[in-house]
PDB file of C-alpha atoms in Angstrom:
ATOM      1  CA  UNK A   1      13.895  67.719  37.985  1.00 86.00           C
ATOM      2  CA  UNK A   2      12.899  69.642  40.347  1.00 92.00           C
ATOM      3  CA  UNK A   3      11.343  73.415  41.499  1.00 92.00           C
ATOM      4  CA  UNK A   4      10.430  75.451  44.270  1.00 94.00           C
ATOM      5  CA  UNK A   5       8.997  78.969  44.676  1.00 94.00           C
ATOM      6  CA  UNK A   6       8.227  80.296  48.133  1.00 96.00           C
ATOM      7  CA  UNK A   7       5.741  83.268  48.311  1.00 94.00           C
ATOM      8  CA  UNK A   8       5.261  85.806  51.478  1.00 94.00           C
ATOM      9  CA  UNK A   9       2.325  88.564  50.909  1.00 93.00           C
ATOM     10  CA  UNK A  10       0.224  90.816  52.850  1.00 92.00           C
ATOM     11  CA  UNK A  11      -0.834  93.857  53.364  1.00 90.00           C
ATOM     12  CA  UNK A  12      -2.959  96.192  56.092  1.00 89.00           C
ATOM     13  CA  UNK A  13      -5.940  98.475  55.973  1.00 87.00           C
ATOM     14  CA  UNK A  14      -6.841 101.078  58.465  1.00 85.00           C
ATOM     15  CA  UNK A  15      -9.960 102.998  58.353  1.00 80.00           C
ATOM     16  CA  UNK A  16     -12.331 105.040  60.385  1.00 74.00           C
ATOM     17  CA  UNK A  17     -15.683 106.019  59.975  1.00 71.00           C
ATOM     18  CA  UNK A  18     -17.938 109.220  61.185  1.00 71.00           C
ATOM     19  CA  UNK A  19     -21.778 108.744  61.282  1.00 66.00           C
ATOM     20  CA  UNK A  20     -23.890 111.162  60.106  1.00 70.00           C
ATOM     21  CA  UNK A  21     -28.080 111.594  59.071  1.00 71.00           C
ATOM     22  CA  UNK A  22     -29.339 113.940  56.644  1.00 74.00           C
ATOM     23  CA  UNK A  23     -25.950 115.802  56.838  1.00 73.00           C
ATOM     24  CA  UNK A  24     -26.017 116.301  60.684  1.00 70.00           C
ATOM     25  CA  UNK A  25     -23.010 114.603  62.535  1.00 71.00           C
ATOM     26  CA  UNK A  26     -22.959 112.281  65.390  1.00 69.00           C
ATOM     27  CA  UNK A  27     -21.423 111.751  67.695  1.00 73.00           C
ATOM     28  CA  UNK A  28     -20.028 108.692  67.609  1.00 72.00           C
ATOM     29  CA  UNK A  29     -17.440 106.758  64.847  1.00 76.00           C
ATOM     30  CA  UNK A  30     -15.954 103.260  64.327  1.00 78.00           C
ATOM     31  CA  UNK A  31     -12.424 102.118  63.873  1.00 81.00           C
ATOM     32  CA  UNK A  32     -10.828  99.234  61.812  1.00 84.00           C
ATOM     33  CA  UNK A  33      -7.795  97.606  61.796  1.00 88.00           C
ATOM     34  CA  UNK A  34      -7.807  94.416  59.055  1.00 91.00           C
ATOM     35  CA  UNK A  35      -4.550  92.254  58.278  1.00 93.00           C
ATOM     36  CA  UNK A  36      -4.253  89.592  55.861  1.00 93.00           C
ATOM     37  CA  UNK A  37      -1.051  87.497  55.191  1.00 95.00           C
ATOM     38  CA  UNK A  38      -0.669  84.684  52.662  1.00 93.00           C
ATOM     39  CA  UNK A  39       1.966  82.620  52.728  1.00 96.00           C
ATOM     40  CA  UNK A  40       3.103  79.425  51.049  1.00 95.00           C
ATOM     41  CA  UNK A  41       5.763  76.997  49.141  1.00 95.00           C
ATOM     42  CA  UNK A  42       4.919  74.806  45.669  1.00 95.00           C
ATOM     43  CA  UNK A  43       7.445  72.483  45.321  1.00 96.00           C
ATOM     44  CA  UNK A  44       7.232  70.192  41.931  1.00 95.00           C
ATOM     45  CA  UNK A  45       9.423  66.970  41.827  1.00 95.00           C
ATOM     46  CA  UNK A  46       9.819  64.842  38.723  1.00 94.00           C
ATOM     47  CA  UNK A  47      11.733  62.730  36.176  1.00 96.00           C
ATOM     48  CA  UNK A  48      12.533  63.828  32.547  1.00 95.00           C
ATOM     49  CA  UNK A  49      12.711  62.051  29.337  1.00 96.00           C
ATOM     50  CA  UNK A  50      14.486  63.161  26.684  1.00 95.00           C
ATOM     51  CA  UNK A  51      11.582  62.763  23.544  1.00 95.00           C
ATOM     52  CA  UNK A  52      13.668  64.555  21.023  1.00 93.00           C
ATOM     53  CA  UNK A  53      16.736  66.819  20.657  1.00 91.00           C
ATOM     54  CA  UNK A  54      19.571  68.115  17.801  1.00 89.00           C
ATOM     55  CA  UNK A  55      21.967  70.949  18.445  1.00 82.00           C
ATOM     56  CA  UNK A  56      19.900  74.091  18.994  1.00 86.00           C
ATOM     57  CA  UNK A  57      16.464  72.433  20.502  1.00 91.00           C
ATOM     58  CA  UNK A  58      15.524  69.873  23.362  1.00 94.00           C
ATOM     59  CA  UNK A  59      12.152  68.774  24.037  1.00 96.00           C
ATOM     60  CA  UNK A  60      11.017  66.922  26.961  1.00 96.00           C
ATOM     61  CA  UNK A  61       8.698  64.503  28.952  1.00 97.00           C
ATOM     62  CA  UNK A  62       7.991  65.749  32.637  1.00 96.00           C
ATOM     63  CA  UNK A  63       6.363  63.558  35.036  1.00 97.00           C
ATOM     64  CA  UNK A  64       5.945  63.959  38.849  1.00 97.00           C
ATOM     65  CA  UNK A  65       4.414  65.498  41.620  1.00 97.00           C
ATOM     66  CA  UNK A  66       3.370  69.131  42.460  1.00 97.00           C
ATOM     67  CA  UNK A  67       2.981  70.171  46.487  1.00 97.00           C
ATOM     68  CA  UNK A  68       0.957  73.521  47.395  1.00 95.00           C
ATOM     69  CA  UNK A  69       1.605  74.215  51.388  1.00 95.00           C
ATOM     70  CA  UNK A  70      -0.586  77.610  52.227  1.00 93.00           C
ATOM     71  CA  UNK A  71      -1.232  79.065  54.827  1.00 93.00           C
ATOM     72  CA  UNK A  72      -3.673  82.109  55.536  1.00 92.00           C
ATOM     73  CA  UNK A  73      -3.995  84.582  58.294  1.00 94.00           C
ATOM     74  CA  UNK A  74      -6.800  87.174  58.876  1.00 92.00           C
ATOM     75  CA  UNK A  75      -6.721  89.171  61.895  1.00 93.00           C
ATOM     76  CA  UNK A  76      -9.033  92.346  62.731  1.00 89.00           C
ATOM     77  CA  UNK A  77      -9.765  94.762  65.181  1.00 89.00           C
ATOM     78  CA  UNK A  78     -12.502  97.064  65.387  1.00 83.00           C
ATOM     79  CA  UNK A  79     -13.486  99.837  68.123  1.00 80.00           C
ATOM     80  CA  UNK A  80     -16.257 102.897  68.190  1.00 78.00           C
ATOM     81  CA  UNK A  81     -17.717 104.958  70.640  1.00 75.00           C
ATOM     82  CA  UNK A  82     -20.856 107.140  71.103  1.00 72.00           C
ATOM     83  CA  UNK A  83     -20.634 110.397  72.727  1.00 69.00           C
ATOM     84  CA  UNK A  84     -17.486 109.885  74.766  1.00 70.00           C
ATOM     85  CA  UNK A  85     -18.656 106.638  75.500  1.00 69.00           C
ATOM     86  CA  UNK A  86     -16.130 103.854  74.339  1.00 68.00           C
ATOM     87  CA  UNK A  87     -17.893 100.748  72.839  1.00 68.00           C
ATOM     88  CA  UNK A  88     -16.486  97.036  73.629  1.00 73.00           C
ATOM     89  CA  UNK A  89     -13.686  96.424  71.112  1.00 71.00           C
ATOM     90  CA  UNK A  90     -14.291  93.364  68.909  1.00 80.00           C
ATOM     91  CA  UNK A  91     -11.285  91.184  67.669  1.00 84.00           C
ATOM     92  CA  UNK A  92     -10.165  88.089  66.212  1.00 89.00           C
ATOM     93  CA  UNK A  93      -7.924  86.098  63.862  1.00 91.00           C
ATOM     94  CA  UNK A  94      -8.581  83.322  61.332  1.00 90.00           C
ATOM     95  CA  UNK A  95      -5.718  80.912  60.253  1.00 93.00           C
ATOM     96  CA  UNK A  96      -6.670  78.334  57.703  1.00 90.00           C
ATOM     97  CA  UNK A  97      -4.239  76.225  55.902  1.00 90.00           C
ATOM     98  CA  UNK A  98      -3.543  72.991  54.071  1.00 89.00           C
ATOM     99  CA  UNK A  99      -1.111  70.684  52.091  1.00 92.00           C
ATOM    100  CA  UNK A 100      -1.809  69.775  48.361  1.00 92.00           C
ATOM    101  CA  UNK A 101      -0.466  66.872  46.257  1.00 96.00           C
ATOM    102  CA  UNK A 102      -0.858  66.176  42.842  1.00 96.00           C
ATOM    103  CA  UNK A 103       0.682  64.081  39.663  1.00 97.00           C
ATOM    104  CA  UNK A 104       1.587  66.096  36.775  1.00 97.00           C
ATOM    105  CA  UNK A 105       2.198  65.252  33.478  1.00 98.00           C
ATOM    106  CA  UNK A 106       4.109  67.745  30.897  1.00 96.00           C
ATOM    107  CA  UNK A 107       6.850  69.077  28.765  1.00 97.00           C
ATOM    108  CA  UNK A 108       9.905  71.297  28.678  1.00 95.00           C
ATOM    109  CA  UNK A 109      12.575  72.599  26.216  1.00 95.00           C
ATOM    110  CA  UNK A 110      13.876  74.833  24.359  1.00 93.00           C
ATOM    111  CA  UNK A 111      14.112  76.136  20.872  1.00 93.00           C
ATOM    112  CA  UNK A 112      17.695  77.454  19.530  1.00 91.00           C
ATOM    113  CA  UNK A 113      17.479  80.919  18.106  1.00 91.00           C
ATOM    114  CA  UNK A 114      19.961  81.434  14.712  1.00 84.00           C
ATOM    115  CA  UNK A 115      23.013  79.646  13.442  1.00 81.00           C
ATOM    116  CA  UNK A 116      24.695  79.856  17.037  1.00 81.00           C
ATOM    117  CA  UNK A 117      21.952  79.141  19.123  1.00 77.00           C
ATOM    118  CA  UNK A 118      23.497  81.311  21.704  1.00 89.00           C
ATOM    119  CA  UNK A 119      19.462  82.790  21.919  1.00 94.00           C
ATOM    120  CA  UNK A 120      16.607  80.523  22.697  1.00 95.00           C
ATOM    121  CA  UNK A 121      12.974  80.334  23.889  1.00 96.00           C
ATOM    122  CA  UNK A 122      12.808  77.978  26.835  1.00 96.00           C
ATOM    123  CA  UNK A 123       9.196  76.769  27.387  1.00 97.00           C
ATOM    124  CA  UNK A 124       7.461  74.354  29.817  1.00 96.00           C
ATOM    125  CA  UNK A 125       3.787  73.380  30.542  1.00 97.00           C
ATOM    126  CA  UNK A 126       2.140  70.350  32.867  1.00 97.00           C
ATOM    127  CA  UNK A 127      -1.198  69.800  34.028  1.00 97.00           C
ATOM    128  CA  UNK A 128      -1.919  67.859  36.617  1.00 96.00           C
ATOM    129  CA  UNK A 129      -4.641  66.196  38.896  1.00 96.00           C
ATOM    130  CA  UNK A 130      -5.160  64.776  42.644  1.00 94.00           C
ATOM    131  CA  UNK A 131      -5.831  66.519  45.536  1.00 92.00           C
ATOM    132  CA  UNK A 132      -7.221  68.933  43.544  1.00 92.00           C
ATOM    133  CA  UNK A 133      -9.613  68.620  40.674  1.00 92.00           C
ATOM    134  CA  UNK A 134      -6.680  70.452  38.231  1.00 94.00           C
ATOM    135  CA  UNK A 135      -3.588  72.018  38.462  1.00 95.00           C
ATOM    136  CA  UNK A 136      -1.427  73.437  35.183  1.00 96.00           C
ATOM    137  CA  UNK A 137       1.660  75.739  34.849  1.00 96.00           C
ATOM    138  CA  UNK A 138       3.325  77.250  31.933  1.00 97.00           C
ATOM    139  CA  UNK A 139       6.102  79.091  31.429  1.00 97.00           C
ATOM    140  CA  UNK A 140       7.738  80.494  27.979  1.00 97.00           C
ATOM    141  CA  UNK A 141      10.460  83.290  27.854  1.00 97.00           C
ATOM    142  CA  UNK A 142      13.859  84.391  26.248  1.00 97.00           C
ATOM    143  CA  UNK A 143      17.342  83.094  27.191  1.00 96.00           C
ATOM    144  CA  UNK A 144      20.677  83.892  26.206  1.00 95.00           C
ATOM    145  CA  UNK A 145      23.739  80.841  26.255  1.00 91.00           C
ATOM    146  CA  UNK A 146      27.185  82.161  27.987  1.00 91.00           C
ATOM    147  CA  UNK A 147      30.081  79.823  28.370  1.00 87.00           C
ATOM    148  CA  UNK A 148      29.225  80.086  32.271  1.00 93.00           C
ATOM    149  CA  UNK A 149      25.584  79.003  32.191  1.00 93.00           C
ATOM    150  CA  UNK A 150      22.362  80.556  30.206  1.00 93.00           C
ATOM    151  CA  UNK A 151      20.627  83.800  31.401  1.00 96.00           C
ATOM    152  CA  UNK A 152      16.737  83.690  31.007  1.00 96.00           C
ATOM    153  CA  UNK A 153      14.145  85.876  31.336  1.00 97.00           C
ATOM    154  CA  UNK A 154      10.402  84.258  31.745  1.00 96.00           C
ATOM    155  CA  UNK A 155       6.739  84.594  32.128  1.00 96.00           C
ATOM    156  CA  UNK A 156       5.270  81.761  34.574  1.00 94.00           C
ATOM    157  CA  UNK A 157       1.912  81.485  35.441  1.00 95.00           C
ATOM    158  CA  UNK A 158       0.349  78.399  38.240  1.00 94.00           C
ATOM    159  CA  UNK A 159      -3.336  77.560  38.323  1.00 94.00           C
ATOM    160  CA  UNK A 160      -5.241  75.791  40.685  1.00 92.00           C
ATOM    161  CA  UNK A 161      -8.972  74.552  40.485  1.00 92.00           C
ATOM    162  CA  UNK A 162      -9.877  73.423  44.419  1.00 88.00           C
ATOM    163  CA  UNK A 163     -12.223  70.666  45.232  1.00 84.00           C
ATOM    164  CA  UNK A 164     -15.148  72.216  46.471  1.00 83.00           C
ATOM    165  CA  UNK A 165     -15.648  72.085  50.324  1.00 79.00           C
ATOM    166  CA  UNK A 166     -12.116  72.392  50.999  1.00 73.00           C
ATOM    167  CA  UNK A 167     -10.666  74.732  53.632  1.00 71.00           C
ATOM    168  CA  UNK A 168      -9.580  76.694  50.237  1.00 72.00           C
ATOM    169  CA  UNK A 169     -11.470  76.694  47.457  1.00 68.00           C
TER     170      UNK A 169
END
């Protein structure tokens, strides 16, 4: 068994700023320029065993490891003046990032819908400990059988609990 997901997000923020006392403008103002990008890969490897299964259900034993690669970037710039008087810029960037492995433990199936069993409700859930203090993931959903293969549509949610003092907590 085995699953990856791959996740690429970010964003940017720009902002400026006027100064001003009791209502009266001056003259001066600040700039900011802030990007943050998260990246990263989990990537869960494992071996099944088949604990019980009849013609429209399967349950069964998951048992593996779980990898969490991240990696975060923070960059920023700001700049102001007084007057017409440009002030030094200030900028930097932050990059922190880190490889995770942990057993997991867990189970996955699916439950057969009506006499045909062409509908189903696939489910899966392991928790899991290591490099981490605790990791779990669940998943349940709705799936439809086709001669072809099985369409499925799913809610999935991943938790991790960091040991404290790590580069991410």
């Amino acid at each position: 068994y085995t699953d990856v997901v791959y996740m690429d997000v970010g964003g940017s923020k720009y902002g400026s700023r006027d100064f001003s006392v009791g209502g009266v403008a001056l003259p001066g103002g600040v700039d900011g320029n802030v990007h943050y990008d998260l990246k990263g890969w989990t990537w869960t490897l494992g071996g099944t065993w088949r604990l019980s299964s009849d013609a429209h259900s399967t349950a069964d034993l998951v048992f593996g490891a779980r990898m969490l690669d991240i990696d975060q970037t923070l960059r920023y710039e700001l700049n102001g003046d007084i007057a017409s008087i440009p002030l030094p810029g200030r900028s930097g960037e932050s990059k922190v990032g880190f490889t995770n492995w942990d057993a997991i433990v867990g189970v996955k199936g699916r439950f057969g819908l009506g006499e045909s069993g062409r509908w189903f409700v696939p489910y899966y859930l392991d928790v899991g400990t290591g490099e981490s203090d605790l990791t779990w993931q669940a998943m349940g959903g709705l799936g439809y059988t086709f001669g072809w293969g099985d369409v499925v549509a799913a809610w999935r949610y991943l938790d991790y609990d960091m040991k404290s003092g790590k580069k991410i907590e």
